Coordinates of C-alpha atoms in Angstrom, one line a residue:
M1 CA -0.7 -24.8 -9.6
S2 CA 1.4 -23.2 -12.4
G3 CA 0.4 -19.7 -11.1
Q4 CA 1.5 -20.6 -7.6
F5 CA 4.8 -21.9 -8.9
S6 CA 5.3 -18.7 -10.9
Q7 CA 4.6 -16.6 -7.8
T8 CA 7.0 -18.6 -5.7
R9 CA 9.7 -18.3 -8.3
G10 CA 9.0 -14.6 -8.5
L11 CA 9.4 -14.3 -4.7
V12 CA 12.8 -16.1 -5.0
F13 CA 13.9 -13.7 -7.7
G14 CA 12.5 -10.7 -5.7
V15 CA 14.4 -11.6 -2.6
L16 CA 17.6 -12.2 -4.6
A17 CA 17.1 -8.8 -6.2
S18 CA 16.7 -7.1 -2.8
L19 CA 19.7 -9.0 -1.4
T20 CA 22.0 -8.0 -4.3
F21 CA 20.7 -4.4 -4.5
A22 CA 21.6 -4.1 -0.8
T23 CA 25.3 -4.8 -1.4
S24 CA 25.8 -1.4 -3.0
G25 CA 26.1 0.6 0.1
A26 CA 28.7 -1.5 1.9
F27 CA 30.9 -1.9 -1.2
L28 CA 30.6 1.7 -2.5
K29 CA 31.1 3.3 0.9
P30 CA 34.9 3.2 0.5
L31 CA 34.6 5.2 -2.7
L32 CA 32.4 7.8 -1.0
E33 CA 34.9 8.2 1.8
S34 CA 37.7 8.6 -0.7
G35 CA 36.0 11.6 -2.4
W36 CA 33.6 10.1 -4.9
S37 CA 30.2 11.8 -5.1
P38 CA 27.1 9.5 -4.9
A39 CA 26.0 10.7 -8.4
A40 CA 29.3 9.8 -9.9
A41 CA 29.4 6.3 -8.3
V42 CA 25.8 5.6 -9.5
T43 CA 26.5 6.8 -13.0
V44 CA 29.5 4.6 -13.4
R45 CA 27.8 1.7 -11.6
A46 CA 24.9 1.8 -14.1
G47 CA 27.2 2.1 -17.1
V48 CA 29.3 -0.9 -16.0
A49 CA 26.2 -2.9 -15.5
G50 CA 24.8 -2.0 -18.9
V51 CA 28.0 -2.9 -20.6
V52 CA 28.2 -6.2 -18.8
L53 CA 24.6 -7.1 -19.8
I54 CA 24.9 -6.2 -23.4
P55 CA 26.4 -9.5 -24.6
F56 CA 23.7 -11.5 -22.7
A57 CA 21.0 -9.2 -24.2
V58 CA 22.3 -9.8 -27.7
V59 CA 22.1 -13.5 -27.2
A60 CA 18.7 -13.4 -25.7
L61 CA 17.3 -11.2 -28.5
R62 CA 18.4 -13.5 -31.4
G63 CA 15.4 -13.8 -33.7
R64 CA 13.3 -11.2 -31.9
W65 CA 15.0 -7.9 -32.3
G66 CA 11.6 -6.4 -33.2
T67 CA 10.6 -6.6 -29.5
V68 CA 13.1 -3.8 -28.8
W69 CA 11.2 -1.4 -31.0
T70 CA 7.8 -2.7 -29.8
A71 CA 8.9 -2.0 -26.2
R72 CA 10.7 1.3 -26.9
W73 CA 8.5 3.3 -24.5
R74 CA 9.0 0.8 -21.7
I75 CA 12.7 0.9 -22.3
L76 CA 12.8 4.7 -22.3
G77 CA 10.7 4.7 -19.1
M78 CA 13.1 2.3 -17.4
G79 CA 16.2 4.4 -18.4
L80 CA 14.8 7.9 -17.8
V81 CA 12.4 7.2 -14.9
G82 CA 13.4 3.9 -13.3
V83 CA 17.2 4.7 -13.3
A84 CA 18.1 8.3 -14.0
G85 CA 15.0 10.3 -12.8
T86 CA 14.6 8.5 -9.5
Q87 CA 18.3 8.9 -8.7
L88 CA 18.4 12.6 -9.6
V89 CA 15.5 13.6 -7.3
Y90 CA 16.8 11.3 -4.6
F91 CA 20.2 12.9 -4.5
A92 CA 18.5 16.3 -4.7
S93 CA 16.6 15.4 -1.5
L94 CA 19.9 14.3 0.2
Q95 CA 21.2 17.8 -0.1
R96 CA 18.4 19.1 2.2
I97 CA 17.2 16.3 4.5
P98 CA 18.9 13.3 6.3
V99 CA 19.4 10.0 4.4
S100 CA 17.1 8.2 6.7
T101 CA 14.2 10.6 6.0
A102 CA 14.8 10.4 2.2
L103 CA 14.8 6.6 2.4
L104 CA 11.6 6.4 4.5
I105 CA 9.7 8.7 2.1
E106 CA 11.1 7.0 -1.1
Y107 CA 10.1 3.5 0.2
L108 CA 6.5 4.6 0.6
A109 CA 6.2 3.6 -3.0
P110 CA 4.2 0.4 -2.2
L111 CA 1.6 2.6 -0.5
L112 CA 1.5 4.8 -3.6
L113 CA 0.7 1.8 -5.8
V114 CA -2.0 0.6 -3.4
G115 CA -3.5 4.1 -3.3
F116 CA -3.3 4.7 -7.0
V117 CA -5.4 1.6 -7.8
W118 CA -7.8 2.6 -5.0
A119 CA -8.2 6.1 -6.4
T120 CA -8.5 5.1 -10.1
T121 CA -10.8 2.1 -9.7
R122 CA -12.7 3.4 -6.7
R123 CA -12.5 -0.2 -5.3
A124 CA -10.9 -0.3 -1.9
P125 CA -8.2 -2.9 -1.3
R126 CA -9.1 -5.8 1.0
L127 CA -8.4 -5.3 4.7
V128 CA -5.5 -7.7 4.6
V129 CA -3.7 -5.6 2.0
L130 CA -4.2 -2.4 4.0
L131 CA -3.0 -4.1 7.2
G132 CA 0.0 -5.6 5.4
S133 CA 0.9 -2.1 4.1
L134 CA 0.8 -0.5 7.5
V135 CA 2.8 -3.3 9.1
A136 CA 5.4 -3.2 6.4
V137 CA 5.8 0.6 6.4
G138 CA 5.9 0.5 10.2
G139 CA 8.7 -2.1 10.1
L140 CA 10.5 0.1 7.5
A141 CA 10.5 3.0 9.9
L142 CA 11.9 0.8 12.7
V143 CA 14.7 -0.4 10.4
I144 CA 15.7 3.1 9.2
G145 CA 15.4 4.5 12.7
P146 CA 13.6 7.4 14.6
G147 CA 15.9 10.0 13.0
A148 CA 14.0 9.7 9.8
L149 CA 11.1 11.7 11.3
G150 CA 13.1 14.9 12.0
A151 CA 13.3 16.6 8.7
V152 CA 11.6 20.0 8.1
D153 CA 12.9 21.2 4.8
G154 CA 9.9 21.4 2.5
L155 CA 11.8 21.2 -0.8
G156 CA 13.9 18.3 0.4
L157 CA 10.7 16.4 1.3
F158 CA 9.2 17.3 -2.1
F159 CA 12.2 15.8 -3.9
A160 CA 12.0 12.7 -1.7
A161 CA 8.3 12.4 -2.6
L162 CA 9.2 12.6 -6.3
A163 CA 11.7 9.8 -5.6
A164 CA 8.9 7.7 -4.2
V165 CA 6.9 8.3 -7.3
G166 CA 9.9 7.4 -9.4
C167 CA 10.4 4.2 -7.4
A168 CA 6.7 3.3 -7.9
G169 CA 7.1 4.0 -11.5
Y170 CA 10.0 1.7 -11.7
Y171 CA 7.9 -1.2 -10.5
V172 CA 5.1 -0.3 -12.8
I173 CA 7.4 -0.3 -15.8
A174 CA 9.2 -3.5 -14.7
A175 CA 5.9 -5.3 -14.3
R176 CA 4.4 -4.5 -17.6
P177 CA 3.8 -7.5 -19.9
S178 CA 7.1 -8.2 -21.7
R179 CA 5.6 -9.0 -25.1
G180 CA 8.7 -11.0 -25.8
L181 CA 11.4 -8.6 -24.6
P182 CA 13.8 -10.5 -22.3
P183 CA 14.4 -8.9 -18.8
V184 CA 18.1 -8.9 -19.5
A185 CA 17.5 -6.7 -22.6
L186 CA 15.3 -4.3 -20.8
A187 CA 17.9 -4.0 -18.0
A188 CA 20.9 -3.6 -20.3
V189 CA 19.4 -0.8 -22.5
G190 CA 17.7 0.9 -19.6
L191 CA 20.9 1.0 -17.5
L192 CA 23.0 2.3 -20.4
L193 CA 20.4 5.0 -21.1
G194 CA 20.1 5.9 -17.4
S195 CA 23.9 6.1 -17.0
L196 CA 24.2 8.4 -20.1
S197 CA 21.4 10.6 -18.9
L198 CA 22.9 10.9 -15.4
G199 CA 26.3 11.7 -16.9
L200 CA 24.8 14.5 -19.2
V201 CA 22.9 16.0 -16.2
G202 CA 26.1 15.9 -14.2
L203 CA 28.0 17.8 -16.8
T204 CA 25.5 20.6 -16.4
G205 CA 26.4 20.9 -12.8
L206 CA 23.0 20.1 -11.4
V207 CA 24.4 17.1 -9.5
P208 CA 28.1 16.8 -8.5
L209 CA 30.2 14.3 -10.5
E210 CA 33.4 13.9 -8.5
A211 CA 35.7 10.9 -8.7
D212 CA 39.1 9.9 -7.5
T213 CA 41.4 7.2 -9.0
D214 CA 43.5 6.7 -5.9
S215 CA 43.3 3.3 -4.1
V216 CA 40.6 2.8 -1.5
V217 CA 40.5 0.8 1.7
M218 CA 37.8 -1.8 1.6
F219 CA 37.3 -4.1 4.6
S220 CA 40.8 -3.3 5.9
L221 CA 42.4 -4.1 2.5
E222 CA 43.8 -1.5 0.1
V223 CA 42.4 -2.1 -3.4
P224 CA 42.2 -0.2 -6.7
W225 CA 39.3 2.2 -7.0
W226 CA 37.6 0.1 -9.7
V227 CA 37.3 -3.1 -7.6
P228 CA 34.2 -2.0 -5.7
L229 CA 32.7 -0.5 -8.8
V230 CA 33.1 -3.7 -10.8
F231 CA 31.6 -5.8 -8.0
V232 CA 28.6 -3.5 -7.6
G233 CA 28.2 -3.1 -11.3
I234 CA 28.0 -6.9 -11.8
I235 CA 26.3 -8.1 -8.7
G236 CA 24.6 -5.1 -7.1
T237 CA 23.3 -3.6 -10.4
A238 CA 23.4 -6.0 -13.4
F239 CA 22.2 -9.1 -11.6
A240 CA 20.0 -7.1 -9.3
Y241 CA 18.1 -5.3 -12.1
V242 CA 17.6 -8.4 -14.2
S243 CA 16.3 -10.3 -11.1
S244 CA 14.0 -7.4 -10.1
I245 CA 12.5 -7.0 -13.6
A246 CA 11.9 -10.8 -13.9
A247 CA 10.3 -10.9 -10.4
S248 CA 8.1 -7.9 -11.2
E249 CA 6.8 -9.5 -14.3
M250 CA 5.9 -12.6 -12.2
L251 CA 4.6 -10.9 -9.1
G252 CA 3.2 -7.7 -10.4
S253 CA 4.2 -4.2 -9.3
R254 CA 2.3 -4.2 -6.0
L255 CA 3.7 -7.3 -4.4
M256 CA 7.2 -6.7 -5.8
S257 CA 7.3 -3.2 -4.3
F258 CA 6.7 -4.7 -0.9
V259 CA 9.3 -7.4 -1.5
G260 CA 11.7 -4.5 -2.4
L261 CA 11.5 -3.2 1.1
L262 CA 13.7 -6.1 2.1
E263 CA 16.6 -4.2 0.5
V264 CA 16.7 -1.8 3.5
V265 CA 16.8 -4.8 5.8
F266 CA 19.6 -6.6 3.9
A267 CA 21.5 -3.3 3.7
S268 CA 21.5 -3.0 7.5
V269 CA 22.7 -6.6 7.8
F270 CA 25.5 -6.1 5.4
A271 CA 26.5 -2.9 7.2
W272 CA 26.6 -4.9 10.4
I273 CA 28.6 -7.9 9.0
L274 CA 31.0 -6.0 6.7
L275 CA 31.3 -2.6 8.3
G276 CA 30.7 -3.3 11.9
E277 CA 27.7 -1.0 12.2
A278 CA 25.5 -2.0 15.1
L279 CA 22.3 -3.8 14.4
T280 CA 19.7 -2.9 17.0
V281 CA 16.8 -4.8 18.4
L282 CA 14.4 -2.3 16.9
Q283 CA 15.9 -3.0 13.4
L284 CA 15.4 -6.7 13.9
V285 CA 11.8 -6.2 15.0
G286 CA 11.3 -3.9 11.9
G287 CA 12.7 -6.6 9.6
A288 CA 10.3 -9.1 11.0
A289 CA 7.4 -6.6 10.6
I290 CA 8.4 -6.1 6.9
L291 CA 8.3 -9.9 6.4
A292 CA 4.9 -10.0 8.0
G293 CA 3.6 -7.2 5.9
I294 CA 4.8 -9.0 2.7
A295 CA 3.1 -12.2 3.8
L296 CA -0.2 -10.4 4.5
V297 CA -0.1 -8.7 1.0
R298 CA 0.7 -11.9 -0.7
S299 CA -2.1 -13.7 1.2
D300 CA -4.7 -11.6 -0.7
K301 CA -6.3 -14.2 -3.0
Q302 CA -9.0 -12.0 -4.4
T303 CA -9.5 -13.2 -8.0
D304 CA -11.5 -10.2 -9.0
A305 CA -9.1 -7.6 -7.5
P306 CA -8.7 -4.3 -9.3
L307 CA -5.9 -4.4 -11.9
E308 CA -2.7 -3.0 -10.5
P309 CA -0.6 -0.4 -12.4
G310 CA 1.4 -2.1 -15.2
A311 CA -0.8 -5.2 -15.4
V312 CA -2.1 -4.4 -18.9
D313 CA -0.2 -3.4 -22.0
D314 CA -2.2 -0.6 -23.5
S315 CA -0.6 -1.1 -26.9
A316 CA -1.5 -4.8 -27.1
P317 CA -4.9 -6.2 -28.2
D318 CA -7.4 -6.6 -25.4
V319 CA -7.0 -9.8 -23.5
P320 CA -8.0 -11.1 -20.1
A321 CA -5.8 -9.7 -17.3
T322 CA -4.7 -13.2 -16.3
A323 CA -3.3 -13.8 -19.8
A324 CA -1.7 -10.4 -20.2
R325 CA 0.9 -10.8 -17.4
S326 CA 3.7 -13.3 -17.9
R327 CA 3.8 -13.9 -14.7
P328 CA 20.3 -0.3 0.5
D329 CA 23.2 0.9 2.3
P330 CA 20.9 3.8 3.1
T331 CA 22.6 6.1 0.5
F332 CA 21.8 4.0 -2.6
T333 CA 18.6 3.2 -4.3
R334 CA 18.1 1.2 -7.5

């Protein structure tokens, strides 16, 4: 019963994470239209979120500061892979292929996690998981649209594939046993490290860091440039990352990666409500298919299923797997 409650709570956190991640596109679009580069917006967004979370992390870490050192490699992975690395290769892909194509490839991360376990354990997933994977990815293709299949630039596809690996890596890192490190602390330090890394790479010229401090028009209102950044920093990044990490610890990397596909659905809905962008019947069907795929993957009750990536903390003493786990606008990814 407690395991079922934990998974239900994890699904709630996961849906909230996808919902809040999805606000980024609609609220940052005015900045992009006013001259901000995507890399600059994401760098500042992550920095704002990290600063906002630091006081909460300090309170949560009282009496257990040692967990930060214990989880140092997990924190480094979150900052360098989950935040900075994934963003860098994603933006590199956008310079060569359409946004829809880059998104479709990046969000194949759930299939990578299923395939990784299959390859490393030589134990095939149950039919319901494979069926759920196909249904969810098919729904994702419908939500993103048929234009996602038109790219031919090989290097752009390669960068997008690296982004998919980074996205899968994010879920693996987020799902690893916490060993006492609060999700808010992992998110705070990881986001600050990621923002710093993105900024340093931007200074080298590898990705453009362009910003404009003029007022922007957001939902027909003229507002200061920092208004959308503060909103996205607090809601679409700080709250979203903490919720996503907490959900990943409860659900595991595989299921949470499928729940994360809802971000694309919510982003389309926000674009429809806030920006007036049309929501097609195919997108609605695709959203329903993603929900069906998540339900199928969640329905896998196999108790002796192969361990998923991130389920075991290699640095901790050997314990049973059940005890080891404590459990976008189209331009933007987490």
